[in-house]
């Protein structure tokens, strides 16, 4: 079964996802990279030319395509805004065990203070944007999540252990539900 990582920008979805994929011997997939490959453009270019709502639609299309392809036993990292669209919740849940890497705004502010790659953060008031966006999104993350792992002040290995252990039970339950 797929492990699907959700969470705010800077929560470590990619770093953790890649390490987890080695540990679990499951291939790694990143929905941002998937979209970039499909469109031949970077996320920044997509935001600049088509705007955020077009990108959100591409995210939904990516989830649908992955489900249609029947992708399984992967570790999938998603963009931080993926759970914002309500229709993505069901798609995410169907895709696998959804793990929310929960992070405090202070940690994100520290980690992404000099980020140049996230279109939503290329502003003077980056700190305010981070706090606002997180406020708006936390409910959506909580609704999507099968498992929650807090990442602040923890080493990657510890986070990985928690993801692994906490998702094992859900994995079994979700598998059973599919065959019932
Ligand atoms: C976004 C997060 C980014 C990327 C895009 C929008 C967001 O992914 O999808 O810049 O809305 O939070 P990461 O969470 O991997 O940075």
PDB file of N, CA and C and ligand atoms in Angstrom, residues 6-14 28 30-32 35 43-44 47 52 55-56 59 77-84 112 115 117-121 133 137 141, ligand 1:
ATOM      1  N   UNK A   6       1.504  14.201   3.568  1.00  0.00           N
ATOM      2  CA  UNK A   6       0.952  15.545   3.395  1.00  0.00           C
ATOM      3  C   UNK A   6       1.545  16.455   4.483  1.00  0.00           C
ATOM      4  N   UNK A   7       1.428  17.759   4.285  1.00  0.00           N
ATOM      5  CA  UNK A   7       1.925  18.681   5.305  1.00  0.00           C
ATOM      6  C   UNK A   7       2.412  19.969   4.686  1.00  0.00           C
ATOM      7  N   UNK A   8       2.623  20.947   5.540  1.00  0.00           N
ATOM      8  CA  UNK A   8       2.987  22.285   5.092  1.00  0.00           C
ATOM      9  C   UNK A   8       4.348  22.285   4.395  1.00  0.00           C
ATOM     10  N   UNK A   9       4.554  23.325   3.571  1.00  0.00           N
ATOM     11  CA  UNK A   9       5.876  23.514   2.955  1.00  0.00           C
ATOM     12  C   UNK A   9       6.948  23.484   4.043  1.00  0.00           C
ATOM     13  N   UNK A  10       8.020  22.781   3.774  1.00  0.00           N
ATOM     14  CA  UNK A  10       9.119  22.749   4.738  1.00  0.00           C
ATOM     15  C   UNK A  10       8.959  21.723   5.841  1.00  0.00           C
ATOM     16  N   UNK A  11       7.887  20.922   5.774  1.00  0.00           N
ATOM     17  CA  UNK A  11       7.690  19.937   6.847  1.00  0.00           C
ATOM     18  C   UNK A  11       8.560  18.692   6.639  1.00  0.00           C
ATOM     19  N   UNK A  12       9.217  18.617   5.487  1.00  0.00           N
ATOM     20  CA  UNK A  12      10.168  17.530   5.261  1.00  0.00           C
ATOM     21  C   UNK A  12       9.592  16.355   4.475  1.00  0.00           C
ATOM     22  N   UNK A  13       8.533  16.608   3.727  1.00  0.00           N
ATOM     23  CA  UNK A  13       7.891  15.513   2.975  1.00  0.00           C
ATOM     24  C   UNK A  13       8.859  14.838   2.009  1.00  0.00           C
ATOM     25  N   UNK A  14       9.637  15.650   1.281  1.00  0.00           N
ATOM     26  CA  UNK A  14      10.544  15.059   0.296  1.00  0.00           C
ATOM     27  C   UNK A  14      11.728  14.365   0.958  1.00  0.00           C
ATOM     28  N   UNK A  28       9.814   6.015  -4.720  1.00  0.00           N
ATOM     29  CA  UNK A  28       9.410   7.338  -4.253  1.00  0.00           C
ATOM     30  C   UNK A  28       8.793   8.128  -5.400  1.00  0.00           C
ATOM     31  N   UNK A  30       6.923  12.120  -6.193  1.00  0.00           N
ATOM     32  CA  UNK A  30       6.628  13.445  -5.669  1.00  0.00           C
ATOM     33  C   UNK A  30       5.622  14.090  -6.633  1.00  0.00           C
ATOM     34  N   UNK A  31       4.456  14.503  -6.146  1.00  0.00           N
ATOM     35  CA  UNK A  31       3.428  15.003  -7.077  1.00  0.00           C
ATOM     36  C   UNK A  31       3.874  16.292  -7.785  1.00  0.00           C
ATOM     37  N   UNK A  32       4.677  17.124  -7.099  1.00  0.00           N
ATOM     38  CA  UNK A  32       5.193  18.329  -7.768  1.00  0.00           C
ATOM     39  C   UNK A  32       6.058  17.945  -8.973  1.00  0.00           C
ATOM     40  N   UNK A  35       3.985  16.591 -11.801  1.00  0.00           N
ATOM     41  CA  UNK A  35       3.347  17.660 -12.582  1.00  0.00           C
ATOM     42  C   UNK A  35       4.382  18.349 -13.486  1.00  0.00           C
ATOM     43  N   UNK A  43       7.198  24.329 -11.301  1.00  0.00           N
ATOM     44  CA  UNK A  43       6.057  24.826 -10.514  1.00  0.00           C
ATOM     45  C   UNK A  43       6.015  26.360 -10.568  1.00  0.00           C
ATOM     46  N   UNK A  44       7.189  26.972 -10.460  1.00  0.00           N
ATOM     47  CA  UNK A  44       7.259  28.438 -10.514  1.00  0.00           C
ATOM     48  C   UNK A  44       6.694  28.955 -11.843  1.00  0.00           C
ATOM     49  N   UNK A  47       2.872  28.625 -11.860  1.00  0.00           N
ATOM     50  CA  UNK A  47       2.239  29.683 -11.056  1.00  0.00           C
ATOM     51  C   UNK A  47       2.275  31.015 -11.810  1.00  0.00           C
ATOM     52  N   UNK A  52      -2.367  30.121  -9.578  1.00  0.00           N
ATOM     53  CA  UNK A  52      -2.481  29.081  -8.545  1.00  0.00           C
ATOM     54  C   UNK A  52      -3.645  28.120  -8.794  1.00  0.00           C
ATOM     55  N   UNK A  55      -2.836  25.451 -11.128  1.00  0.00           N
ATOM     56  CA  UNK A  55      -1.934  24.474 -10.511  1.00  0.00           C
ATOM     57  C   UNK A  55      -2.720  23.515  -9.614  1.00  0.00           C
ATOM     58  N   UNK A  56      -3.696  24.057  -8.874  1.00  0.00           N
ATOM     59  CA  UNK A  56      -4.516  23.197  -7.996  1.00  0.00           C
ATOM     60  C   UNK A  56      -5.255  22.136  -8.801  1.00  0.00           C
ATOM     61  N   UNK A  59      -2.973  19.425  -9.667  1.00  0.00           N
ATOM     62  CA  UNK A  59      -2.737  18.525  -8.528  1.00  0.00           C
ATOM     63  C   UNK A  59      -3.845  17.468  -8.457  1.00  0.00           C
ATOM     64  N   UNK A  77       5.107  11.821  -1.918  1.00  0.00           N
ATOM     65  CA  UNK A  77       5.111  13.143  -1.263  1.00  0.00           C
ATOM     66  C   UNK A  77       4.219  14.064  -2.084  1.00  0.00           C
ATOM     67  N   UNK A  78       3.419  14.875  -1.395  1.00  0.00           N
ATOM     68  CA  UNK A  78       2.506  15.773  -2.105  1.00  0.00           C
ATOM     69  C   UNK A  78       2.892  17.229  -1.839  1.00  0.00           C
ATOM     70  N   UNK A  79       2.400  18.134  -2.658  1.00  0.00           N
ATOM     71  CA  UNK A  79       2.623  19.561  -2.430  1.00  0.00           C
ATOM     72  C   UNK A  79       1.853  20.003  -1.186  1.00  0.00           C
ATOM     73  N   UNK A  80       2.369  21.024  -0.518  1.00  0.00           N
ATOM     74  CA  UNK A  80       1.775  21.475   0.738  1.00  0.00           C
ATOM     75  C   UNK A  80       0.313  21.905   0.641  1.00  0.00           C
ATOM     76  N   UNK A  81      -0.125  22.274  -0.571  1.00  0.00           N
ATOM     77  CA  UNK A  81      -1.503  22.747  -0.709  1.00  0.00           C
ATOM     78  C   UNK A  81      -2.471  21.671  -1.172  1.00  0.00           C
ATOM     79  N   UNK A  82      -1.979  20.477  -1.354  1.00  0.00           N
ATOM     80  CA  UNK A  82      -2.824  19.399  -1.908  1.00  0.00           C
ATOM     81  C   UNK A  82      -4.147  19.211  -1.149  1.00  0.00           C
ATOM     82  N   UNK A  83      -4.160  19.211   0.187  1.00  0.00           N
ATOM     83  CA  UNK A  83      -5.419  18.961   0.899  1.00  0.00           C
ATOM     84  C   UNK A  83      -6.370  20.159   0.928  1.00  0.00           C
ATOM     85  N   UNK A  84      -5.959  21.288   0.363  1.00  0.00           N
ATOM     86  CA  UNK A  84      -6.798  22.484   0.416  1.00  0.00           C
ATOM     87  C   UNK A  84      -8.101  22.260  -0.362  1.00  0.00           C
ATOM     88  N   UNK A 112      12.565  27.965   6.072  1.00  0.00           N
ATOM     89  CA  UNK A 112      12.364  28.508   4.722  1.00  0.00           C
ATOM     90  C   UNK A 112      12.679  29.998   4.619  1.00  0.00           C
ATOM     91  N   UNK A 115      14.198  30.635   1.228  1.00  0.00           N
ATOM     92  CA  UNK A 115      13.689  29.837   0.109  1.00  0.00           C
ATOM     93  C   UNK A 115      13.404  30.685  -1.131  1.00  0.00           C
ATOM     94  N   UNK A 117      12.215  28.902  -4.039  1.00  0.00           N
ATOM     95  CA  UNK A 117      11.491  28.028  -4.957  1.00  0.00           C
ATOM     96  C   UNK A 117       9.983  27.996  -4.799  1.00  0.00           C
ATOM     97  N   UNK A 118       9.489  28.450  -3.650  1.00  0.00           N
ATOM     98  CA  UNK A 118       8.044  28.357  -3.444  1.00  0.00           C
ATOM     99  C   UNK A 118       7.362  29.672  -3.802  1.00  0.00           C
ATOM    100  N   UNK A 119       6.596  29.655  -4.908  1.00  0.00           N
ATOM    101  CA  UNK A 119       5.979  30.893  -5.386  1.00  0.00           C
ATOM    102  C   UNK A 119       5.177  31.623  -4.309  1.00  0.00           C
ATOM    103  N   UNK A 120       4.482  30.872  -3.446  1.00  0.00           N
ATOM    104  CA  UNK A 120       3.620  31.522  -2.454  1.00  0.00           C
ATOM    105  C   UNK A 120       4.410  32.288  -1.395  1.00  0.00           C
ATOM    106  N   UNK A 121       5.706  31.983  -1.296  1.00  0.00           N
ATOM    107  CA  UNK A 121       6.495  32.602  -0.222  1.00  0.00           C
ATOM    108  C   UNK A 121       7.433  33.705  -0.706  1.00  0.00           C
ATOM    109  N   UNK A 133      -1.433  30.977   6.171  1.00  0.00           N
ATOM    110  CA  UNK A 133      -1.703  29.778   5.378  1.00  0.00           C
ATOM    111  C   UNK A 133      -1.853  28.562   6.274  1.00  0.00           C
ATOM    112  N   UNK A 137      -4.989  26.057   6.726  1.00  0.00           N
ATOM    113  CA  UNK A 137      -4.867  24.696   6.204  1.00  0.00           C
ATOM    114  C   UNK A 137      -4.932  23.589   7.242  1.00  0.00           C
ATOM    115  N   UNK A 141      -5.633  19.500   6.677  1.00  0.00           N
ATOM    116  CA  UNK A 141      -4.655  18.424   6.907  1.00  0.00           C
ATOM    117  C   UNK A 141      -5.235  17.398   7.879  1.00  0.00           C
TER     118      UNK A 141
HETATM  119  C1  LIG B   1       2.698  24.646  -2.253  1.00  0.00           C
HETATM  120  C2  LIG B   1       3.704  23.796  -1.860  1.00  0.00           C
HETATM  121  C3  LIG B   1       4.791  23.351  -2.748  1.00  0.00           C
HETATM  122  C4  LIG B   1       4.322  23.378  -4.201  1.00  0.00           C
HETATM  123  C5  LIG B   1       3.768  24.724  -4.544  1.00  0.00           C
HETATM  124  C6  LIG B   1       2.579  25.125  -3.660  1.00  0.00           C
HETATM  125  C7  LIG B   1       1.675  25.074  -1.282  1.00  0.00           C
HETATM  126  O1  LIG B   1       5.214  22.044  -2.389  1.00  0.00           O
HETATM  127  O2  LIG B   1       3.359  22.404  -4.436  1.00  0.00           O
HETATM  128  O3  LIG B   1       4.799  25.662  -4.426  1.00  0.00           O
HETATM  129  O4  LIG B   1       0.626  25.602  -1.704  1.00  0.00           O
HETATM  130  O5  LIG B   1       1.863  24.849  -0.069  1.00  0.00           O
HETATM  131  P1  LIG B   1       6.076  21.715  -1.051  1.00  0.00           P
HETATM  132  O6  LIG B   1       5.094  21.547   0.055  1.00  0.00           O
HETATM  133  O7  LIG B   1       6.782  20.453  -1.376  1.00  0.00           O
HETATM  134  O8  LIG B   1       6.973  22.860  -0.829  1.00  0.00           O
END
